[in-house]
């Protein structure tokens, strides 16, 4: 999942932890990527083990007030590299 409109003033580690606690109830999370580069500020990617979990999370949390901002969620355009690592490629 691709998340946007996140608070970019929160420390990277804290943001990752808060996202994990919020999204893990919808399914097994493989990875959370939140870069603090100028281009990626206020954005994150969450990789679920399966599509059903990501769909459930997106439906449940779309527009959720996360740390003072309304979170925008959509499917990511590409496939995460974590899946290639799991397959041993």
PDB file of N, CA and C in Angstrom:
ATOM      1  N   UNK A   1       0.831  -1.180   0.000  1.00  0.00           N
ATOM      2  CA  UNK A   1       0.000   0.000   0.000  1.00  0.00           C
ATOM      3  C   UNK A   1       0.873   1.240   0.000  1.00  0.00           C
ATOM      4  N   UNK A   2       0.400   2.276  -0.644  1.00  0.00           N
ATOM      5  CA  UNK A   2       1.073   3.565  -0.672  1.00  0.00           C
ATOM      6  C   UNK A   2       0.279   4.528   0.202  1.00  0.00           C
ATOM      7  N   UNK A   3       0.943   5.117   1.190  1.00  0.00           N
ATOM      8  CA  UNK A   3       0.308   6.057   2.101  1.00  0.00           C
ATOM      9  C   UNK A   3       0.858   7.447   1.858  1.00  0.00           C
ATOM     10  N   UNK A   4      -0.012   8.442   1.894  1.00  0.00           N
ATOM     11  CA  UNK A   4       0.438   9.823   1.739  1.00  0.00           C
ATOM     12  C   UNK A   4      -0.297  10.704   2.735  1.00  0.00           C
ATOM     13  N   UNK A   5       0.132  11.948   2.801  1.00  0.00           N
ATOM     14  CA  UNK A   5      -0.376  12.952   3.738  1.00  0.00           C
ATOM     15  C   UNK A   5      -0.063  12.588   5.188  1.00  0.00           C
ATOM     16  N   UNK A   6       1.116  12.007   5.401  1.00  0.00           N
ATOM     17  CA  UNK A   6       1.572  11.687   6.754  1.00  0.00           C
ATOM     18  C   UNK A   6       2.372  12.867   7.295  1.00  0.00           C
ATOM     19  N   UNK A   7       2.419  12.995   8.608  1.00  0.00           N
ATOM     20  CA  UNK A   7       3.179  14.066   9.243  1.00  0.00           C
ATOM     21  C   UNK A   7       4.668  13.815   9.034  1.00  0.00           C
ATOM     22  N   UNK A   8       5.338  14.719   8.330  1.00  0.00           N
ATOM     23  CA  UNK A   8       6.754  14.522   8.025  1.00  0.00           C
ATOM     24  C   UNK A   8       7.688  15.031   9.119  1.00  0.00           C
ATOM     25  N   UNK A   9       7.131  15.557  10.192  1.00  0.00           N
ATOM     26  CA  UNK A   9       7.957  16.052  11.290  1.00  0.00           C
ATOM     27  C   UNK A   9       8.223  14.982  12.358  1.00  0.00           C
ATOM     28  N   UNK A  10       7.574  13.837  12.238  1.00  0.00           N
ATOM     29  CA  UNK A  10       7.748  12.746  13.194  1.00  0.00           C
ATOM     30  C   UNK A  10       8.980  11.941  12.812  1.00  0.00           C
ATOM     31  N   UNK A  11       9.750  11.537  13.805  1.00  0.00           N
ATOM     32  CA  UNK A  11      10.971  10.768  13.564  1.00  0.00           C
ATOM     33  C   UNK A  11      10.644   9.477  12.825  1.00  0.00           C
ATOM     34  N   UNK A  12      11.521   9.088  11.926  1.00  0.00           N
ATOM     35  CA  UNK A  12      11.325   7.924  11.058  1.00  0.00           C
ATOM     36  C   UNK A  12      11.010   6.649  11.835  1.00  0.00           C
ATOM     37  N   UNK A  13      11.764   6.387  12.902  1.00  0.00           N
ATOM     38  CA  UNK A  13      11.559   5.168  13.692  1.00  0.00           C
ATOM     39  C   UNK A  13      10.204   5.180  14.382  1.00  0.00           C
ATOM     40  N   UNK A  14       9.829   6.317  14.932  1.00  0.00           N
ATOM     41  CA  UNK A  14       8.537   6.429  15.617  1.00  0.00           C
ATOM     42  C   UNK A  14       7.386   6.263  14.624  1.00  0.00           C
ATOM     43  N   UNK A  15       7.505   6.867  13.446  1.00  0.00           N
ATOM     44  CA  UNK A  15       6.464   6.747  12.429  1.00  0.00           C
ATOM     45  C   UNK A  15       6.298   5.290  11.999  1.00  0.00           C
ATOM     46  N   UNK A  16       7.408   4.614  11.793  1.00  0.00           N
ATOM     47  CA  UNK A  16       7.366   3.210  11.388  1.00  0.00           C
ATOM     48  C   UNK A  16       6.675   2.355  12.452  1.00  0.00           C
ATOM     49  N   UNK A  17       7.002   2.599  13.713  1.00  0.00           N
ATOM     50  CA  UNK A  17       6.398   1.853  14.815  1.00  0.00           C
ATOM     51  C   UNK A  17       4.894   2.109  14.903  1.00  0.00           C
ATOM     52  N   UNK A  18       4.491   3.365  14.781  1.00  0.00           N
ATOM     53  CA  UNK A  18       3.064   3.707  14.856  1.00  0.00           C
ATOM     54  C   UNK A  18       2.284   3.092  13.690  1.00  0.00           C
ATOM     55  N   UNK A  19       2.873   3.129  12.498  1.00  0.00           N
ATOM     56  CA  UNK A  19       2.220   2.510  11.341  1.00  0.00           C
ATOM     57  C   UNK A  19       2.069   1.009  11.537  1.00  0.00           C
ATOM     58  N   UNK A  20       3.106   0.375  12.077  1.00  0.00           N
ATOM     59  CA  UNK A  20       3.051  -1.068  12.316  1.00  0.00           C
ATOM     60  C   UNK A  20       1.911  -1.405  13.270  1.00  0.00           C
ATOM     61  N   UNK A  21       1.814  -0.677  14.396  1.00  0.00           N
ATOM     62  CA  UNK A  21       0.752  -0.947  15.369  1.00  0.00           C
ATOM     63  C   UNK A  21      -0.636  -0.727  14.778  1.00  0.00           C
ATOM     64  N   UNK A  22      -0.771   0.268  13.916  1.00  0.00           N
ATOM     65  CA  UNK A  22      -2.069   0.572  13.325  1.00  0.00           C
ATOM     66  C   UNK A  22      -2.475  -0.457  12.265  1.00  0.00           C
ATOM     67  N   UNK A  23      -1.537  -0.879  11.419  1.00  0.00           N
ATOM     68  CA  UNK A  23      -1.868  -1.733  10.280  1.00  0.00           C
ATOM     69  C   UNK A  23      -1.779  -3.226  10.569  1.00  0.00           C
ATOM     70  N   UNK A  24      -1.041  -3.643  11.590  1.00  0.00           N
ATOM     71  CA  UNK A  24      -0.831  -5.069  11.830  1.00  0.00           C
ATOM     72  C   UNK A  24      -2.118  -5.812  12.190  1.00  0.00           C
ATOM     73  N   UNK A  25      -3.112  -5.123  12.665  1.00  0.00           N
ATOM     74  CA  UNK A  25      -4.371  -5.801  13.000  1.00  0.00           C
ATOM     75  C   UNK A  25      -5.141  -6.259  11.766  1.00  0.00           C
ATOM     76  N   UNK A  26      -4.718  -5.804  10.584  1.00  0.00           N
ATOM     77  CA  UNK A  26      -5.401  -6.189   9.345  1.00  0.00           C
ATOM     78  C   UNK A  26      -4.706  -7.324   8.611  1.00  0.00           C
ATOM     79  N   UNK A  27      -3.520  -7.706   9.061  1.00  0.00           N
ATOM     80  CA  UNK A  27      -2.827  -8.808   8.424  1.00  0.00           C
ATOM     81  C   UNK A  27      -1.334  -8.774   8.702  1.00  0.00           C
ATOM     82  N   UNK A  28      -0.649  -9.752   8.177  1.00  0.00           N
ATOM     83  CA  UNK A  28       0.789  -9.893   8.387  1.00  0.00           C
ATOM     84  C   UNK A  28       1.559  -8.893   7.521  1.00  0.00           C
ATOM     85  N   UNK A  29       2.377  -8.065   8.160  1.00  0.00           N
ATOM     86  CA  UNK A  29       3.161  -7.051   7.465  1.00  0.00           C
ATOM     87  C   UNK A  29       4.563  -7.587   7.213  1.00  0.00           C
ATOM     88  N   UNK A  30       5.015  -7.490   5.973  1.00  0.00           N
ATOM     89  CA  UNK A  30       6.357  -7.928   5.610  1.00  0.00           C
ATOM     90  C   UNK A  30       7.378  -6.800   5.727  1.00  0.00           C
ATOM     91  N   UNK A  31       6.960  -5.575   5.390  1.00  0.00           N
ATOM     92  CA  UNK A  31       7.906  -4.459   5.401  1.00  0.00           C
ATOM     93  C   UNK A  31       7.157  -3.132   5.443  1.00  0.00           C
ATOM     94  N   UNK A  32       7.808  -2.142   6.050  1.00  0.00           N
ATOM     95  CA  UNK A  32       7.317  -0.767   6.043  1.00  0.00           C
ATOM     96  C   UNK A  32       8.477   0.099   5.599  1.00  0.00           C
ATOM     97  N   UNK A  33       8.251   0.880   4.549  1.00  0.00           N
ATOM     98  CA  UNK A  33       9.297   1.754   4.020  1.00  0.00           C
ATOM     99  C   UNK A  33       8.823   3.192   4.149  1.00  0.00           C
ATOM    100  N   UNK A  34       9.580   3.990   4.892  1.00  0.00           N
ATOM    101  CA  UNK A  34       9.297   5.416   4.988  1.00  0.00           C
ATOM    102  C   UNK A  34      10.623   6.167   4.924  1.00  0.00           C
ATOM    103  N   UNK A  35      10.865   6.766   3.776  1.00  0.00           N
ATOM    104  CA  UNK A  35      12.100   7.490   3.546  1.00  0.00           C
ATOM    105  C   UNK A  35      11.913   8.957   3.911  1.00  0.00           C
ATOM    106  N   UNK A  36      12.979   9.582   4.331  1.00  0.00           N
ATOM    107  CA  UNK A  36      12.909  10.991   4.710  1.00  0.00           C
ATOM    108  C   UNK A  36      13.580  11.891   3.671  1.00  0.00           C
ATOM    109  N   UNK A  37      13.615  11.447   2.424  1.00  0.00           N
ATOM    110  CA  UNK A  37      14.164  12.291   1.375  1.00  0.00           C
ATOM    111  C   UNK A  37      13.151  13.377   1.028  1.00  0.00           C
ATOM    112  N   UNK A  38      13.601  14.411   0.348  1.00  0.00           N
ATOM    113  CA  UNK A  38      12.708  15.522  -0.002  1.00  0.00           C
ATOM    114  C   UNK A  38      11.526  15.051  -0.847  1.00  0.00           C
ATOM    115  N   UNK A  39      11.782  14.098  -1.729  1.00  0.00           N
ATOM    116  CA  UNK A  39      10.729  13.599  -2.622  1.00  0.00           C
ATOM    117  C   UNK A  39       9.709  12.722  -1.892  1.00  0.00           C
ATOM    118  N   UNK A  40      10.135  12.011  -0.859  1.00  0.00           N
ATOM    119  CA  UNK A  40       9.272  11.035  -0.183  1.00  0.00           C
ATOM    120  C   UNK A  40       8.751  11.496   1.184  1.00  0.00           C
ATOM    121  N   UNK A  41       8.949  12.751   1.538  1.00  0.00           N
ATOM    122  CA  UNK A  41       8.471  13.230   2.838  1.00  0.00           C
ATOM    123  C   UNK A  41       6.948  13.088   2.935  1.00  0.00           C
ATOM    124  N   UNK A  42       6.490  12.617   4.086  1.00  0.00           N
ATOM    125  CA  UNK A  42       5.058  12.484   4.311  1.00  0.00           C
ATOM    126  C   UNK A  42       4.427  11.297   3.613  1.00  0.00           C
ATOM    127  N   UNK A  43       5.257  10.341   3.165  1.00  0.00           N
ATOM    128  CA  UNK A  43       4.759   9.176   2.448  1.00  0.00           C
ATOM    129  C   UNK A  43       5.385   7.913   3.020  1.00  0.00           C
ATOM    130  N   UNK A  44       4.719   6.795   2.800  1.00  0.00           N
ATOM    131  CA  UNK A  44       5.248   5.504   3.250  1.00  0.00           C
ATOM    132  C   UNK A  44       4.639   4.394   2.398  1.00  0.00           C
ATOM    133  N   UNK A  45       5.295   3.256   2.415  1.00  0.00           N
ATOM    134  CA  UNK A  45       4.784   2.046   1.763  1.00  0.00           C
ATOM    135  C   UNK A  45       4.697   0.948   2.816  1.00  0.00           C
ATOM    136  N   UNK A  46       3.595   0.223   2.805  1.00  0.00           N
ATOM    137  CA  UNK A  46       3.415  -0.915   3.701  1.00  0.00           C
ATOM    138  C   UNK A  46       3.180  -2.145   2.833  1.00  0.00           C
ATOM    139  N   UNK A  47       3.984  -3.172   3.070  1.00  0.00           N
ATOM    140  CA  UNK A  47       3.889  -4.407   2.281  1.00  0.00           C
ATOM    141  C   UNK A  47       3.251  -5.485   3.148  1.00  0.00           C
ATOM    142  N   UNK A  48       2.082  -5.942   2.721  1.00  0.00           N
ATOM    143  CA  UNK A  48       1.387  -7.029   3.399  1.00  0.00           C
ATOM    144  C   UNK A  48       1.732  -8.352   2.730  1.00  0.00           C
ATOM    145  N   UNK A  49       1.501  -9.424   3.447  1.00  0.00           N
ATOM    146  CA  UNK A  49       1.783 -10.761   2.925  1.00  0.00           C
ATOM    147  C   UNK A  49       0.840 -11.137   1.794  1.00  0.00           C
ATOM    148  N   UNK A  50      -0.409 -10.642   1.850  1.00  0.00           N
ATOM    149  CA  UNK A  50      -1.378 -10.968   0.804  1.00  0.00           C
ATOM    150  C   UNK A  50      -2.259  -9.764   0.469  1.00  0.00           C
ATOM    151  N   UNK A  51      -2.902  -9.848  -0.680  1.00  0.00           N
ATOM    152  CA  UNK A  51      -3.724  -8.749  -1.188  1.00  0.00           C
ATOM    153  C   UNK A  51      -4.974  -8.537  -0.329  1.00  0.00           C
ATOM    154  N   UNK A  52      -5.541  -9.626   0.206  1.00  0.00           N
ATOM    155  CA  UNK A  52      -6.745  -9.501   1.022  1.00  0.00           C
ATOM    156  C   UNK A  52      -6.490  -8.631   2.255  1.00  0.00           C
ATOM    157  N   UNK A  53      -5.332  -8.805   2.876  1.00  0.00           N
ATOM    158  CA  UNK A  53      -4.989  -8.012   4.061  1.00  0.00           C
ATOM    159  C   UNK A  53      -4.815  -6.552   3.703  1.00  0.00           C
ATOM    160  N   UNK A  54      -4.150  -6.287   2.591  1.00  0.00           N
ATOM    161  CA  UNK A  54      -3.948  -4.892   2.198  1.00  0.00           C
ATOM    162  C   UNK A  54      -5.268  -4.220   1.825  1.00  0.00           C
ATOM    163  N   UNK A  55      -6.155  -4.964   1.189  1.00  0.00           N
ATOM    164  CA  UNK A  55      -7.470  -4.411   0.839  1.00  0.00           C
ATOM    165  C   UNK A  55      -8.277  -4.104   2.097  1.00  0.00           C
ATOM    166  N   UNK A  56      -8.243  -5.000   3.063  1.00  0.00           N
ATOM    167  CA  UNK A  56      -8.965  -4.782   4.326  1.00  0.00           C
ATOM    168  C   UNK A  56      -8.409  -3.553   5.055  1.00  0.00           C
ATOM    169  N   UNK A  57      -7.098  -3.422   5.077  1.00  0.00           N
ATOM    170  CA  UNK A  57      -6.478  -2.273   5.738  1.00  0.00           C
ATOM    171  C   UNK A  57      -6.840  -0.974   5.030  1.00  0.00           C
ATOM    172  N   UNK A  58      -6.802  -0.979   3.710  1.00  0.00           N
ATOM    173  CA  UNK A  58      -7.121   0.227   2.950  1.00  0.00           C
ATOM    174  C   UNK A  58      -8.566   0.661   3.172  1.00  0.00           C
ATOM    175  N   UNK A  59      -9.469  -0.282   3.157  1.00  0.00           N
ATOM    176  CA  UNK A  59     -10.882   0.046   3.366  1.00  0.00           C
ATOM    177  C   UNK A  59     -11.149   0.545   4.775  1.00  0.00           C
ATOM    178  N   UNK A  60     -10.491  -0.044   5.758  1.00  0.00           N
ATOM    179  CA  UNK A  60     -10.730   0.323   7.154  1.00  0.00           C
ATOM    180  C   UNK A  60     -10.092   1.661   7.527  1.00  0.00           C
ATOM    181  N   UNK A  61      -8.946   1.989   6.921  1.00  0.00           N
ATOM    182  CA  UNK A  61      -8.176   3.143   7.380  1.00  0.00           C
ATOM    183  C   UNK A  61      -8.128   4.320   6.411  1.00  0.00           C
ATOM    184  N   UNK A  62      -8.818   4.230   5.298  1.00  0.00           N
ATOM    185  CA  UNK A  62      -8.845   5.346   4.352  1.00  0.00           C
ATOM    186  C   UNK A  62      -9.427   6.581   5.024  1.00  0.00           C
ATOM    187  N   UNK A  63      -8.684   7.676   5.031  1.00  0.00           N
ATOM    188  CA  UNK A  63      -9.152   8.915   5.654  1.00  0.00           C
ATOM    189  C   UNK A  63      -8.998   8.949   7.159  1.00  0.00           C
ATOM    190  N   UNK A  64      -8.372   7.933   7.734  1.00  0.00           N
ATOM    191  CA  UNK A  64      -8.170   7.852   9.183  1.00  0.00           C
ATOM    192  C   UNK A  64      -7.280   9.004   9.644  1.00  0.00           C
ATOM    193  N   UNK A  65      -7.649   9.616  10.764  1.00  0.00           N
ATOM    194  CA  UNK A  65      -6.854  10.704  11.327  1.00  0.00           C
ATOM    195  C   UNK A  65      -5.663  10.093  12.057  1.00  0.00           C
ATOM    196  N   UNK A  66      -4.513  10.102  11.399  1.00  0.00           N
ATOM    197  CA  UNK A  66      -3.302   9.485  11.927  1.00  0.00           C
ATOM    198  C   UNK A  66      -2.324  10.583  12.324  1.00  0.00           C
ATOM    199  N   UNK A  67      -2.106  10.709  13.620  1.00  0.00           N
ATOM    200  CA  UNK A  67      -1.194  11.706  14.172  1.00  0.00           C
ATOM    201  C   UNK A  67      -1.524  13.116  13.693  1.00  0.00           C
ATOM    202  N   UNK A  68      -2.812  13.419  13.646  1.00  0.00           N
ATOM    203  CA  UNK A  68      -3.267  14.766  13.321  1.00  0.00           C
ATOM    204  C   UNK A  68      -3.494  15.070  11.859  1.00  0.00           C
ATOM    205  N   UNK A  69      -3.333  14.083  10.989  1.00  0.00           N
ATOM    206  CA  UNK A  69      -3.551  14.301   9.556  1.00  0.00           C
ATOM    207  C   UNK A  69      -4.400  13.180   8.974  1.00  0.00           C
ATOM    208  N   UNK A  70      -5.211  13.533   7.983  1.00  0.00           N
ATOM    209  CA  UNK A  70      -6.065  12.551   7.321  1.00  0.00           C
ATOM    210  C   UNK A  70      -5.225  11.749   6.323  1.00  0.00           C
ATOM    211  N   UNK A  71      -5.080  10.474   6.598  1.00  0.00           N
ATOM    212  CA  UNK A  71      -4.223   9.599   5.801  1.00  0.00           C
ATOM    213  C   UNK A  71      -4.907   9.211   4.483  1.00  0.00           C
ATOM    214  N   UNK A  72      -4.139   9.255   3.374  1.00  0.00           N
ATOM    215  CA  UNK A  72      -4.622   8.824   2.065  1.00  0.00           C
ATOM    216  C   UNK A  72      -3.924   7.509   1.735  1.00  0.00           C
ATOM    217  N   UNK A  73      -4.703   6.515   1.321  1.00  0.00           N
ATOM    218  CA  UNK A  73      -4.157   5.184   1.042  1.00  0.00           C
ATOM    219  C   UNK A  73      -4.605   4.735  -0.345  1.00  0.00           C
ATOM    220  N   UNK A  74      -3.659   4.150  -1.072  1.00  0.00           N
ATOM    221  CA  UNK A  74      -3.991   3.527  -2.356  1.00  0.00           C
ATOM    222  C   UNK A  74      -3.038   2.367  -2.592  1.00  0.00           C
ATOM    223  N   UNK A  75      -3.371   1.529  -3.572  1.00  0.00           N
ATOM    224  CA  UNK A  75      -2.471   0.435  -3.907  1.00  0.00           C
ATOM    225  C   UNK A  75      -1.192   1.021  -4.500  1.00  0.00           C
ATOM    226  N   UNK A  76      -0.072   0.421  -4.168  1.00  0.00           N
ATOM    227  CA  UNK A  76       1.200   0.840  -4.750  1.00  0.00           C
ATOM    228  C   UNK A  76       1.223   0.452  -6.229  1.00  0.00           C
ATOM    229  N   UNK A  77       1.951   1.209  -7.022  1.00  0.00           N
ATOM    230  CA  UNK A  77       1.999   0.945  -8.459  1.00  0.00           C
ATOM    231  C   UNK A  77       2.909  -0.220  -8.816  1.00  0.00           C
ATOM    232  N   UNK A  78       3.930  -0.435  -8.008  1.00  0.00           N
ATOM    233  CA  UNK A  78       4.872  -1.512  -8.306  1.00  0.00           C
ATOM    234  C   UNK A  78       4.839  -2.597  -7.249  1.00  0.00           C
ATOM    235  N   UNK A  79       5.579  -3.644  -7.521  1.00  0.00           N
ATOM    236  CA  UNK A  79       5.683  -4.772  -6.596  1.00  0.00           C
ATOM    237  C   UNK A  79       6.936  -4.589  -5.745  1.00  0.00           C
ATOM    238  N   UNK A  80       6.847  -4.872  -4.476  1.00  0.00           N
ATOM    239  CA  UNK A  80       7.971  -4.706  -3.562  1.00  0.00           C
ATOM    240  C   UNK A  80       9.081  -5.714  -3.844  1.00  0.00           C
ATOM    241  N   UNK A  81      10.314  -5.302  -3.621  1.00  0.00           N
ATOM    242  CA  UNK A  81      11.471  -6.183  -3.801  1.00  0.00           C
ATOM    243  C   UNK A  81      11.515  -7.281  -2.744  1.00  0.00           C
ATOM    244  N   UNK A  82      10.770  -7.125  -1.683  1.00  0.00           N
ATOM    245  CA  UNK A  82      10.749  -8.122  -0.598  1.00  0.00           C
ATOM    246  C   UNK A  82      10.213  -9.463  -1.114  1.00  0.00           C
ATOM    247  N   UNK A  83       9.308  -9.442  -2.096  1.00  0.00           N
ATOM    248  CA  UNK A  83       8.755 -10.690  -2.641  1.00  0.00           C
ATOM    249  C   UNK A  83       9.822 -11.473  -3.402  1.00  0.00           C
ATOM    250  N   UNK A  84      10.698 -10.784  -4.108  1.00  0.00           N
ATOM    251  CA  UNK A  84      11.788 -11.448  -4.823  1.00  0.00           C
ATOM    252  C   UNK A  84      12.757 -12.085  -3.810  1.00  0.00           C
ATOM    253  N   UNK A  85      13.016 -11.393  -2.724  1.00  0.00           N
ATOM    254  CA  UNK A  85      13.900 -11.940  -1.690  1.00  0.00           C
ATOM    255  C   UNK A  85      13.302 -13.185  -1.053  1.00  0.00           C
ATOM    256  N   UNK A  86      11.993 -13.180  -0.843  1.00  0.00           N
ATOM    257  CA  UNK A  86      11.331 -14.342  -0.241  1.00  0.00           C
ATOM    258  C   UNK A  86      11.387 -15.554  -1.160  1.00  0.00           C
ATOM    259  N   UNK A  87      11.338 -15.315  -2.464  1.00  0.00           N
ATOM    260  CA  UNK A  87      11.404 -16.409  -3.436  1.00  0.00           C
ATOM    261  C   UNK A  87      12.843 -16.871  -3.667  1.00  0.00           C
ATOM    262  N   UNK A  88      13.805 -16.115  -3.172  1.00  0.00           N
ATOM    263  CA  UNK A  88      15.202 -16.481  -3.338  1.00  0.00           C
ATOM    264  C   UNK A  88      15.816 -16.006  -4.640  1.00  0.00           C
ATOM    265  N   UNK A  89      15.227 -15.000  -5.242  1.00  0.00           N
ATOM    266  CA  UNK A  89      15.738 -14.471  -6.519  1.00  0.00           C
ATOM    267  C   UNK A  89      16.826 -13.449  -6.290  1.00  0.00           C
TER     268      UNK A  89
END
